[in-house]
Amino acid sequence: MAPRSAIHAARPVKAQVTQNSLNSTKVKLLPRKDIPLGDRVQRLFTSLEAQIDGNHFTNAIKTCDKVLRLVPDDEDARQTKLFLLLQTERYDDALALLAHSNEPSAFERAYSLYRLQRLDEATLLIDGVKRKQDDNRGALHLEAQLNYRQGNYQIAFDLYSQLLDSSDPSSEEYSDILTNLQASQRHLDFINTDYLRVLDGLSSDVTGSLEHVLPPVPPASSHNTSPGVVASANKTKEVERESALVRKVRARRVPKGIVPGVTPPPDPERWLKKSERSTFQQTRGKKKGSGGATQGVVESAGSSATGGRGRSGGQGRGKKRK
């Protein structure tokens, strides 16, 4: 057995343990070395590429924001974010990003305006793009779609025909252009010839009513209204106002819990005695049971005969008690 002094020498002193733990804690709290800016940006672009390959577009937009916070003038991050915003249909954010961009992106701005139904502004931008770049297929696609949306089917048909002639028949673009071309052709056929066959197929009553119905009158502006029209309009407004005042019920006179027009009206005989109400008379008549069979009562033959004699002869009545 080891001597006691050797055992005490082998054990660490409590003060020593505390000092060692403090030293280890200080080592853990030492600040790590700062990563250079270029390495941080490179790591973010690596994550961005993986997120785009995995179709995680929302996280990819956040990664682009991180890159732009580090390097505000990075055009690659800005263009990638613009692509992601268009892919996720965030067109308002795309326009806001393009407003702060130094690089002119007329086509992307026109596409965003087209998807936001601002067709006139998009048409002006596309015209400017075509003047600078005649062979821009994206601009031709967007111009054809704008004309189709605005009802210019002949122009859309011509543009789609031009795109179809210069596209590869085995590509996906070819099938998309062919679908749009057929849609434009159907609209043109209906406008030119098909509507006549549709009218011929209608009944004579419908066609006669269509021929005699007046075309809709466009709303007149305040500058072109005649005095007679203004007077009639004012008279109509006064009549409507008076009818609304008549129909309107004063809210302070309506009891709580009563909805006018929904809650059933109260009983008009509620102020009469129950014996004077019409329902009370009907109830008494039903209780007498004149002529009707009583439900749930079974009488034997003897009792029914005795009861009959008592009622007919009057002998069934008991004597009055003194």
Short mmCIF file of N, CA, C and O in Angstrom, two decimals, residues 186-312:
data_model
loop_
_atom_site.label_atom_id
_atom_site.label_comp_id
_atom_site.label_asym_id
_atom_site.label_seq_id
_atom_site.Cartn_x
_atom_site.Cartn_y
_atom_site.Cartn_z
N ARG A 186 -56.03 31.40 -84.43
CA ARG A 186 -57.43 31.17 -84.05
C ARG A 186 -58.17 32.48 -83.81
O ARG A 186 -59.33 32.64 -84.20
N HIS A 187 -57.52 33.43 -83.17
CA HIS A 187 -58.15 34.73 -82.95
C HIS A 187 -58.41 35.44 -84.28
O HIS A 187 -59.47 36.04 -84.48
N LEU A 188 -57.46 35.36 -85.19
CA LEU A 188 -57.65 36.00 -86.49
C LEU A 188 -58.78 35.35 -87.27
O LEU A 188 -59.58 36.04 -87.93
N ASP A 189 -58.87 34.03 -87.21
CA ASP A 189 -59.95 33.34 -87.93
C ASP A 189 -61.32 33.72 -87.37
O ASP A 189 -62.28 33.90 -88.13
N PHE A 190 -61.40 33.85 -86.06
CA PHE A 190 -62.70 34.23 -85.48
C PHE A 190 -63.08 35.65 -85.88
O PHE A 190 -64.25 35.92 -86.20
N ILE A 191 -62.12 36.55 -85.86
CA ILE A 191 -62.43 37.95 -86.20
C ILE A 191 -62.82 38.08 -87.66
O ILE A 191 -63.74 38.85 -88.02
N ASN A 192 -62.17 37.33 -88.52
CA ASN A 192 -62.41 37.49 -89.96
C ASN A 192 -63.63 36.72 -90.46
O ASN A 192 -64.45 37.25 -91.21
N THR A 193 -63.80 35.46 -90.07
CA THR A 193 -64.85 34.62 -90.66
C THR A 193 -65.71 33.88 -89.64
O THR A 193 -66.91 33.74 -89.83
N ASP A 194 -65.13 33.40 -88.57
CA ASP A 194 -65.86 32.49 -87.69
C ASP A 194 -67.04 33.15 -86.99
O ASP A 194 -68.05 32.50 -86.72
N TYR A 195 -66.93 34.44 -86.70
CA TYR A 195 -68.03 35.09 -85.98
C TYR A 195 -69.30 35.14 -86.84
O TYR A 195 -70.42 35.15 -86.32
N LEU A 196 -69.14 35.14 -88.18
CA LEU A 196 -70.32 35.13 -89.05
C LEU A 196 -71.06 33.80 -88.94
O LEU A 196 -72.30 33.77 -88.91
N ARG A 197 -70.30 32.70 -88.88
CA ARG A 197 -70.96 31.39 -88.72
C ARG A 197 -71.62 31.27 -87.36
O ARG A 197 -72.69 30.65 -87.22
N VAL A 198 -71.03 31.88 -86.36
CA VAL A 198 -71.64 31.85 -85.03
C VAL A 198 -72.95 32.62 -85.02
O VAL A 198 -73.95 32.19 -84.43
N LEU A 199 -72.97 33.77 -85.69
CA LEU A 199 -74.22 34.54 -85.78
C LEU A 199 -75.28 33.79 -86.56
O LEU A 199 -76.48 33.86 -86.23
N ASP A 200 -74.89 33.10 -87.62
CA ASP A 200 -75.87 32.33 -88.38
C ASP A 200 -76.46 31.19 -87.58
O ASP A 200 -77.61 30.79 -87.79
N GLY A 201 -75.69 30.65 -86.64
CA GLY A 201 -76.20 29.56 -85.83
C GLY A 201 -77.13 29.98 -84.72
O GLY A 201 -77.79 29.13 -84.12
N LEU A 202 -77.24 31.26 -84.45
CA LEU A 202 -78.13 31.74 -83.39
C LEU A 202 -79.57 31.75 -83.88
O LEU A 202 -79.85 31.79 -85.08
N SER A 203 -80.48 31.75 -82.93
CA SER A 203 -81.91 31.79 -83.28
C SER A 203 -82.29 33.19 -83.75
O SER A 203 -81.58 34.17 -83.52
N SER A 204 -83.44 33.28 -84.43
CA SER A 204 -83.90 34.56 -84.97
C SER A 204 -84.24 35.55 -83.87
O SER A 204 -84.07 36.76 -84.03
N ASP A 205 -84.73 35.04 -82.72
CA ASP A 205 -85.06 35.95 -81.62
C ASP A 205 -83.81 36.64 -81.09
O ASP A 205 -83.80 37.86 -80.82
N VAL A 206 -82.74 35.86 -80.95
CA VAL A 206 -81.50 36.44 -80.42
C VAL A 206 -80.90 37.43 -81.41
O VAL A 206 -80.48 38.54 -81.05
N THR A 207 -80.86 37.06 -82.68
CA THR A 207 -80.29 37.98 -83.68
C THR A 207 -81.13 39.24 -83.82
O THR A 207 -80.59 40.33 -83.99
N GLY A 208 -82.47 39.10 -83.74
CA GLY A 208 -83.32 40.28 -83.82
C GLY A 208 -83.10 41.23 -82.66
O GLY A 208 -83.06 42.45 -82.83
N SER A 209 -82.94 40.65 -81.45
CA SER A 209 -82.69 41.52 -80.30
C SER A 209 -81.33 42.19 -80.40
O SER A 209 -81.16 43.35 -80.01
N LEU A 210 -80.35 41.48 -80.96
CA LEU A 210 -79.03 42.08 -81.12
C LEU A 210 -79.05 43.22 -82.13
O LEU A 210 -78.34 44.22 -81.98
N GLU A 211 -79.86 43.09 -83.16
CA GLU A 211 -79.91 44.13 -84.18
C GLU A 211 -80.58 45.40 -83.69
O GLU A 211 -80.24 46.51 -84.12
N HIS A 212 -81.56 45.25 -82.78
CA HIS A 212 -82.31 46.42 -82.32
C HIS A 212 -81.76 47.02 -81.03
O HIS A 212 -82.21 48.10 -80.62
N VAL A 213 -80.83 46.37 -80.39
CA VAL A 213 -80.28 46.91 -79.16
C VAL A 213 -79.30 48.03 -79.50
O VAL A 213 -78.46 47.89 -80.40
N LEU A 214 -79.42 49.14 -78.79
CA LEU A 214 -78.53 50.27 -79.03
C LEU A 214 -77.14 49.98 -78.47
O LEU A 214 -77.00 49.26 -77.48
N PRO A 215 -76.12 50.48 -79.09
CA PRO A 215 -74.77 50.27 -78.57
C PRO A 215 -74.59 50.98 -77.24
O PRO A 215 -75.27 51.97 -76.95
N PRO A 216 -73.70 50.48 -76.41
CA PRO A 216 -73.49 51.13 -75.10
C PRO A 216 -72.93 52.53 -75.26
O PRO A 216 -72.07 52.78 -76.10
N VAL A 217 -73.46 53.43 -74.46
CA VAL A 217 -73.02 54.82 -74.52
C VAL A 217 -71.83 55.00 -73.59
O VAL A 217 -71.89 54.59 -72.42
N PRO A 218 -70.74 55.54 -74.08
CA PRO A 218 -69.59 55.75 -73.18
C PRO A 218 -69.91 56.79 -72.12
O PRO A 218 -70.73 57.68 -72.35
N PRO A 219 -69.31 56.66 -70.96
CA PRO A 219 -69.59 57.65 -69.90
C PRO A 219 -69.14 59.04 -70.30
O PRO A 219 -68.02 59.25 -70.75
N ALA A 220 -70.06 59.98 -70.19
CA ALA A 220 -69.78 61.36 -70.60
C ALA A 220 -68.95 62.04 -69.53
O ALA A 220 -69.16 61.86 -68.33
N SER A 221 -67.99 62.83 -69.97
CA SER A 221 -67.16 63.58 -69.03
C SER A 221 -67.92 64.80 -68.51
O SER A 221 -68.96 65.18 -69.03
N SER A 222 -67.36 65.42 -67.48
CA SER A 222 -68.02 66.58 -66.89
C SER A 222 -68.02 67.79 -67.82
O SER A 222 -68.82 68.70 -67.67
N HIS A 223 -67.11 67.78 -68.82
CA HIS A 223 -67.03 68.93 -69.73
C HIS A 223 -68.09 68.86 -70.83
O HIS A 223 -68.48 69.88 -71.38
N ASN A 224 -68.55 67.63 -71.16
CA ASN A 224 -69.45 67.47 -72.30
C ASN A 224 -70.90 67.25 -71.90
O ASN A 224 -71.74 67.00 -72.75
N THR A 225 -71.21 67.29 -70.64
CA THR A 225 -72.58 67.02 -70.22
C THR A 225 -73.46 68.24 -70.49
O THR A 225 -73.08 69.38 -70.24
N SER A 226 -74.65 67.97 -70.99
CA SER A 226 -75.60 69.03 -71.28
C SER A 226 -76.39 69.36 -70.02
O SER A 226 -76.45 68.57 -69.08
N PRO A 227 -77.06 70.54 -69.98
CA PRO A 227 -77.84 70.90 -68.79
C PRO A 227 -78.97 69.93 -68.50
O PRO A 227 -79.27 69.66 -67.34
N GLY A 228 -79.63 69.38 -69.56
CA GLY A 228 -80.71 68.44 -69.33
C GLY A 228 -80.23 67.17 -68.68
O GLY A 228 -80.87 66.62 -67.77
N VAL A 229 -79.07 66.68 -69.13
CA VAL A 229 -78.51 65.46 -68.54
C VAL A 229 -78.13 65.69 -67.09
O VAL A 229 -78.35 64.86 -66.21
N VAL A 230 -77.56 66.86 -66.82
CA VAL A 230 -77.18 67.17 -65.44
C VAL A 230 -78.39 67.27 -64.55
O VAL A 230 -78.41 66.78 -63.40
N ALA A 231 -79.48 67.91 -65.05
CA ALA A 231 -80.69 68.04 -64.24
C ALA A 231 -81.31 66.68 -63.94
O ALA A 231 -81.75 66.40 -62.82
N SER A 232 -81.38 65.81 -64.97
CA SER A 232 -81.96 64.48 -64.75
C SER A 232 -81.11 63.67 -63.78
O SER A 232 -81.64 62.94 -62.93
N ALA A 233 -79.81 63.82 -63.89
CA ALA A 233 -78.93 63.09 -62.97
C ALA A 233 -79.12 63.57 -61.54
O ALA A 233 -79.18 62.78 -60.59
N ASN A 234 -79.26 64.90 -61.37
CA ASN A 234 -79.47 65.44 -60.03
C ASN A 234 -80.81 64.99 -59.46
O ASN A 234 -80.93 64.68 -58.27
N LYS A 235 -81.84 64.94 -60.32
CA LYS A 235 -83.15 64.50 -59.86
C LYS A 235 -83.11 63.04 -59.43
O LYS A 235 -83.70 62.64 -58.42
N THR A 236 -82.41 62.22 -60.19
CA THR A 236 -82.29 60.81 -59.84
C THR A 236 -81.57 60.65 -58.51
O THR A 236 -81.96 59.83 -57.67
N LYS A 237 -80.53 61.42 -58.28
CA LYS A 237 -79.82 61.34 -57.02
C LYS A 237 -80.69 61.76 -55.86
O LYS A 237 -80.66 61.17 -54.78
N GLU A 238 -81.55 62.80 -56.06
CA GLU A 238 -82.44 63.23 -54.98
C GLU A 238 -83.46 62.16 -54.64
O GLU A 238 -83.75 61.91 -53.46
N VAL A 239 -84.01 61.51 -55.67
CA VAL A 239 -84.99 60.44 -55.41
C VAL A 239 -84.33 59.29 -54.66
O VAL A 239 -84.90 58.73 -53.71
N GLU A 240 -83.14 58.92 -55.07
CA GLU A 240 -82.45 57.84 -54.37
C GLU A 240 -82.13 58.22 -52.93
O GLU A 240 -82.25 57.39 -52.02
N ARG A 241 -81.77 59.47 -52.70
CA ARG A 241 -81.47 59.90 -51.34
C ARG A 241 -82.71 59.87 -50.46
O ARG A 241 -82.68 59.44 -49.30
N GLU A 242 -83.88 60.31 -51.03
CA GLU A 242 -85.12 60.30 -50.25
C GLU A 242 -85.55 58.87 -49.93
O GLU A 242 -85.98 58.57 -48.81
N SER A 243 -85.45 57.97 -50.91
CA SER A 243 -85.83 56.57 -50.65
C SER A 243 -84.92 55.94 -49.61
O SER A 243 -85.36 55.14 -48.78
N ALA A 244 -83.64 56.32 -49.64
CA ALA A 244 -82.72 55.77 -48.64
C ALA A 244 -83.07 56.27 -47.25
O ALA A 244 -82.99 55.53 -46.27
N LEU A 245 -83.50 57.55 -47.14
CA LEU A 245 -83.89 58.08 -45.85
C LEU A 245 -85.14 57.41 -45.33
O LEU A 245 -85.30 57.19 -44.12
N VAL A 246 -86.07 57.08 -46.23
CA VAL A 246 -87.30 56.41 -45.80
C VAL A 246 -87.01 55.01 -45.32
O VAL A 246 -87.55 54.53 -44.32
N ARG A 247 -86.15 54.30 -46.04
CA ARG A 247 -85.88 52.92 -45.68
C ARG A 247 -84.99 52.80 -44.46
O ARG A 247 -85.03 51.80 -43.75
N LYS A 248 -84.19 53.79 -44.18
CA LYS A 248 -83.23 53.68 -43.09
C LYS A 248 -83.95 53.75 -41.75
O LYS A 248 -84.81 54.59 -41.52
N VAL A 249 -83.59 52.85 -40.85
CA VAL A 249 -84.17 52.80 -39.51
C VAL A 249 -83.18 53.43 -38.55
O VAL A 249 -81.98 53.16 -38.61
N ARG A 250 -83.71 54.27 -37.67
CA ARG A 250 -82.85 54.94 -36.71
C ARG A 250 -82.32 53.90 -35.72
O ARG A 250 -83.08 53.17 -35.08
N ALA A 251 -81.01 53.85 -35.59
CA ALA A 251 -80.40 52.79 -34.81
C ALA A 251 -80.72 52.91 -33.32
O ALA A 251 -80.82 51.91 -32.62
N ARG A 252 -80.89 54.15 -32.82
CA ARG A 252 -81.11 54.30 -31.39
C ARG A 252 -82.51 53.84 -30.96
O ARG A 252 -82.75 53.64 -29.78
N ARG A 253 -83.46 53.69 -31.89
CA ARG A 253 -84.80 53.22 -31.56
C ARG A 253 -84.96 51.72 -31.73
O ARG A 253 -86.02 51.19 -31.43
N VAL A 254 -83.97 51.05 -32.21
CA VAL A 254 -84.04 49.60 -32.39
C VAL A 254 -83.58 48.93 -31.12
O VAL A 254 -82.50 49.24 -30.60
N PRO A 255 -84.37 48.03 -30.52
CA PRO A 255 -83.96 47.36 -29.28
C PRO A 255 -82.70 46.53 -29.50
O PRO A 255 -82.35 46.15 -30.61
N LYS A 256 -82.05 46.22 -28.40
CA LYS A 256 -80.84 45.44 -28.46
C LYS A 256 -81.15 44.00 -28.87
O LYS A 256 -82.10 43.39 -28.37
N GLY A 257 -80.38 43.48 -29.78
CA GLY A 257 -80.59 42.12 -30.26
C GLY A 257 -81.58 42.00 -31.40
O GLY A 257 -81.85 40.90 -31.87
N ILE A 258 -82.15 43.10 -31.87
CA ILE A 258 -83.12 43.08 -32.96
C ILE A 258 -82.43 43.58 -34.22
O ILE A 258 -81.82 44.66 -34.23
N VAL A 259 -82.56 42.81 -35.28
CA VAL A 259 -82.00 43.18 -36.58
C VAL A 259 -83.17 43.50 -37.50
O VAL A 259 -83.99 42.62 -37.79
N PRO A 260 -83.31 44.76 -37.97
CA PRO A 260 -84.44 45.10 -38.85
C PRO A 260 -84.41 44.29 -40.14
O PRO A 260 -83.39 44.19 -40.81
N GLY A 261 -85.58 43.72 -40.46
CA GLY A 261 -85.69 42.93 -41.67
C GLY A 261 -85.30 41.48 -41.51
O GLY A 261 -85.54 40.66 -42.40
N VAL A 262 -84.70 41.11 -40.37
CA VAL A 262 -84.26 39.73 -40.13
C VAL A 262 -85.02 39.11 -38.97
O VAL A 262 -85.55 38.00 -39.07
N THR A 263 -85.08 39.83 -37.84
CA THR A 263 -85.80 39.31 -36.67
C THR A 263 -87.30 39.32 -36.95
O THR A 263 -87.84 40.30 -37.45
N PRO A 264 -88.02 38.20 -36.67
CA PRO A 264 -89.47 38.18 -36.93
C PRO A 264 -90.20 39.20 -36.05
O PRO A 264 -89.77 39.51 -34.93
N PRO A 265 -91.35 39.76 -36.53
CA PRO A 265 -92.08 40.78 -35.76
C PRO A 265 -92.71 40.17 -34.51
O PRO A 265 -92.98 38.96 -34.45
N PRO A 266 -92.97 40.97 -33.49
CA PRO A 266 -93.58 40.45 -32.25
C PRO A 266 -95.05 40.11 -32.46
O PRO A 266 -95.69 40.51 -33.44
N ASP A 267 -95.62 39.35 -31.53
CA ASP A 267 -97.01 38.94 -31.60
C ASP A 267 -97.91 40.15 -31.36
O ASP A 267 -97.78 40.86 -30.36
N PRO A 268 -98.85 40.45 -32.27
CA PRO A 268 -99.70 41.64 -32.06
C PRO A 268 -100.67 41.50 -30.88
O PRO A 268 -101.19 42.50 -30.40
N GLU A 269 -100.93 40.26 -30.42
CA GLU A 269 -101.85 40.05 -29.30
C GLU A 269 -101.12 39.90 -27.97
O GLU A 269 -101.68 39.39 -26.99
N ARG A 270 -99.88 40.35 -27.92
CA ARG A 270 -99.12 40.16 -26.68
C ARG A 270 -99.63 41.02 -25.53
O ARG A 270 -99.32 40.76 -24.37
N TRP A 271 -100.41 42.06 -25.84
CA TRP A 271 -100.95 42.93 -24.78
C TRP A 271 -102.29 42.44 -24.25
O TRP A 271 -102.80 42.99 -23.26
N LEU A 272 -102.89 41.44 -24.86
CA LEU A 272 -104.19 40.92 -24.41
C LEU A 272 -104.00 39.81 -23.37
O LEU A 272 -102.93 39.22 -23.26
N LYS A 273 -105.07 39.55 -22.64
CA LYS A 273 -105.05 38.42 -21.73
C LYS A 273 -105.01 37.12 -22.53
O LYS A 273 -105.44 37.06 -23.67
N LYS A 274 -104.53 36.07 -21.90
CA LYS A 274 -104.46 34.79 -22.60
C LYS A 274 -105.84 34.25 -22.95
O LYS A 274 -106.03 33.60 -23.97
N SER A 275 -106.82 34.56 -22.09
CA SER A 275 -108.17 34.07 -22.37
C SER A 275 -108.82 34.82 -23.52
O SER A 275 -109.78 34.34 -24.11
N GLU A 276 -108.31 36.00 -23.85
CA GLU A 276 -108.89 36.79 -24.93
C GLU A 276 -108.14 36.61 -26.26
O GLU A 276 -108.53 37.20 -27.26
N ARG A 277 -107.08 35.84 -26.26
CA ARG A 277 -106.32 35.65 -27.50
C ARG A 277 -106.96 34.57 -28.36
O ARG A 277 -107.64 33.66 -27.86
N SER A 278 -106.75 34.68 -29.65
CA SER A 278 -107.33 33.70 -30.58
C SER A 278 -106.72 32.32 -30.39
O SER A 278 -107.39 31.30 -30.53
N THR A 279 -105.48 32.26 -30.05
CA THR A 279 -104.83 30.96 -29.85
C THR A 279 -105.38 30.24 -28.63
O THR A 279 -105.43 29.01 -28.59
N PHE A 280 -105.79 31.00 -27.61
CA PHE A 280 -106.34 30.36 -26.42
C PHE A 280 -107.65 29.66 -26.74
O PHE A 280 -107.90 28.56 -26.28
N GLN A 281 -108.51 30.23 -27.56
CA GLN A 281 -109.77 29.59 -27.95
C GLN A 281 -109.52 28.31 -28.71
O GLN A 281 -110.18 27.30 -28.51
N GLN A 282 -108.56 28.33 -29.58
CA GLN A 282 -108.25 27.12 -30.35
C GLN A 282 -107.72 26.02 -29.44
O GLN A 282 -108.02 24.85 -29.60
N THR A 283 -106.96 26.39 -28.45
CA THR A 283 -106.41 25.39 -27.53
C THR A 283 -107.51 24.73 -26.73
O THR A 283 -107.53 23.51 -26.54
N ARG A 284 -108.50 25.53 -26.25
CA ARG A 284 -109.62 24.96 -25.48
C ARG A 284 -110.44 24.03 -26.35
O ARG A 284 -110.89 22.99 -25.91
N GLY A 285 -110.66 24.38 -27.59
CA GLY A 285 -111.43 23.52 -28.48
C GLY A 285 -110.74 22.18 -28.70
O GLY A 285 -111.37 21.15 -28.78
N LYS A 286 -109.43 22.19 -28.78
CA LYS A 286 -108.72 20.94 -28.99
C LYS A 286 -108.80 20.06 -27.76
O LYS A 286 -108.84 18.85 -27.84
N LYS A 287 -108.81 20.67 -26.56
CA LYS A 287 -108.86 19.88 -25.34
C LYS A 287 -110.20 19.17 -25.17
O LYS A 287 -110.29 18.13 -24.54
N LYS A 288 -111.33 19.72 -25.68
CA LYS A 288 -112.63 19.06 -25.57
C LYS A 288 -112.67 17.76 -26.32
O LYS A 288 -113.33 16.83 -25.95
N GLY A 289 -111.94 17.68 -27.44
CA GLY A 289 -111.86 16.42 -28.20
C GLY A 289 -113.17 16.02 -28.79
O GLY A 289 -113.66 14.92 -28.57
N SER A 290 -113.83 16.92 -29.51
CA SER A 290 -115.15 16.63 -30.07
C SER A 290 -115.00 15.73 -31.27
O SER A 290 -114.52 16.14 -32.31
N GLY A 291 -115.44 14.47 -31.09
CA GLY A 291 -115.49 13.55 -32.22
C GLY A 291 -114.21 12.84 -32.52
O GLY A 291 -114.22 11.85 -33.24
N GLY A 292 -113.07 13.27 -32.01
CA GLY A 292 -111.80 12.65 -32.36
C GLY A 292 -111.46 11.54 -31.40
O GLY A 292 -111.88 11.52 -30.25
N ALA A 293 -110.68 10.56 -31.87
CA ALA A 293 -110.25 9.47 -31.03
C ALA A 293 -109.12 9.94 -30.12
O ALA A 293 -108.28 10.73 -30.53
N THR A 294 -109.13 9.44 -28.89
CA THR A 294 -108.10 9.83 -27.93
C THR A 294 -106.95 8.87 -28.03
O THR A 294 -107.14 7.65 -28.00
N GLN A 295 -105.76 9.37 -28.18
CA GLN A 295 -104.59 8.53 -28.35
C GLN A 295 -104.14 7.97 -27.00
O GLN A 295 -104.04 8.67 -26.02
N GLY A 296 -103.91 6.69 -26.98
CA GLY A 296 -103.38 6.06 -25.78
C GLY A 296 -104.42 5.63 -24.79
O GLY A 296 -104.08 5.17 -23.70
N VAL A 297 -105.73 5.71 -25.09
CA VAL A 297 -106.79 5.31 -24.16
C VAL A 297 -107.42 4.03 -24.68
O VAL A 297 -107.85 3.97 -25.83
N VAL A 298 -107.47 3.00 -23.87
CA VAL A 298 -108.08 1.71 -24.24
C VAL A 298 -109.19 1.44 -23.25
O VAL A 298 -108.97 1.42 -22.03
N GLU A 299 -110.40 1.25 -23.74
CA GLU A 299 -111.56 1.00 -22.89
C GLU A 299 -112.11 -0.38 -23.17
O GLU A 299 -112.11 -0.84 -24.33
N SER A 300 -112.55 -1.01 -22.13
CA SER A 300 -113.17 -2.33 -22.31
C SER A 300 -114.60 -2.16 -22.79
O SER A 300 -115.16 -1.07 -22.78
N ALA A 301 -115.19 -3.28 -23.17
CA ALA A 301 -116.56 -3.21 -23.72
C ALA A 301 -117.55 -2.82 -22.66
O ALA A 301 -118.45 -2.03 -22.88
N GLY A 302 -117.41 -3.39 -21.42
CA GLY A 302 -118.38 -3.07 -20.37
C GLY A 302 -118.31 -1.63 -19.94
O GLY A 302 -119.31 -0.97 -19.74
N SER A 303 -117.06 -1.15 -19.81
CA SER A 303 -116.94 0.23 -19.37
C SER A 303 -117.46 1.19 -20.41
O SER A 303 -118.04 2.20 -20.12
N SER A 304 -117.24 0.86 -21.72
CA SER A 304 -117.74 1.76 -22.75
C SER A 304 -119.24 1.77 -22.78
O SER A 304 -119.87 2.79 -23.00
N ALA A 305 -119.89 0.61 -22.52
CA ALA A 305 -121.36 0.58 -22.52
C ALA A 305 -121.92 1.35 -21.35
O ALA A 305 -122.86 2.12 -21.47
N THR A 306 -121.31 1.16 -20.20
CA THR A 306 -121.79 1.88 -19.03
C THR A 306 -121.61 3.37 -19.20
O THR A 306 -122.47 4.18 -18.88
N GLY A 307 -120.43 3.70 -19.75
CA GLY A 307 -120.20 5.13 -19.96
C GLY A 307 -121.19 5.70 -20.93
O GLY A 307 -121.64 6.83 -20.81
N GLY A 308 -121.62 4.91 -21.91
CA GLY A 308 -122.59 5.40 -22.89
C GLY A 308 -123.92 5.66 -22.27
O GLY A 308 -124.58 6.64 -22.55
N ARG A 309 -124.39 4.71 -21.41
CA ARG A 309 -125.68 4.92 -20.76
C ARG A 309 -125.64 6.11 -19.82
O ARG A 309 -126.56 6.88 -19.73
N GLY A 310 -124.52 6.25 -19.17
CA GLY A 310 -124.44 7.39 -18.23
C GLY A 310 -124.51 8.71 -18.95
O GLY A 310 -125.13 9.64 -18.49
N ARG A 311 -123.87 8.79 -20.09
CA ARG A 311 -123.89 10.05 -20.81
C ARG A 311 -125.23 10.30 -21.47
O ARG A 311 -125.71 11.41 -21.55
N SER A 312 -125.90 9.21 -21.97
CA SER A 312 -127.16 9.42 -22.68
C SER A 312 -128.31 9.64 -21.71
O SER A 312 -129.15 10.50 -21.93
#
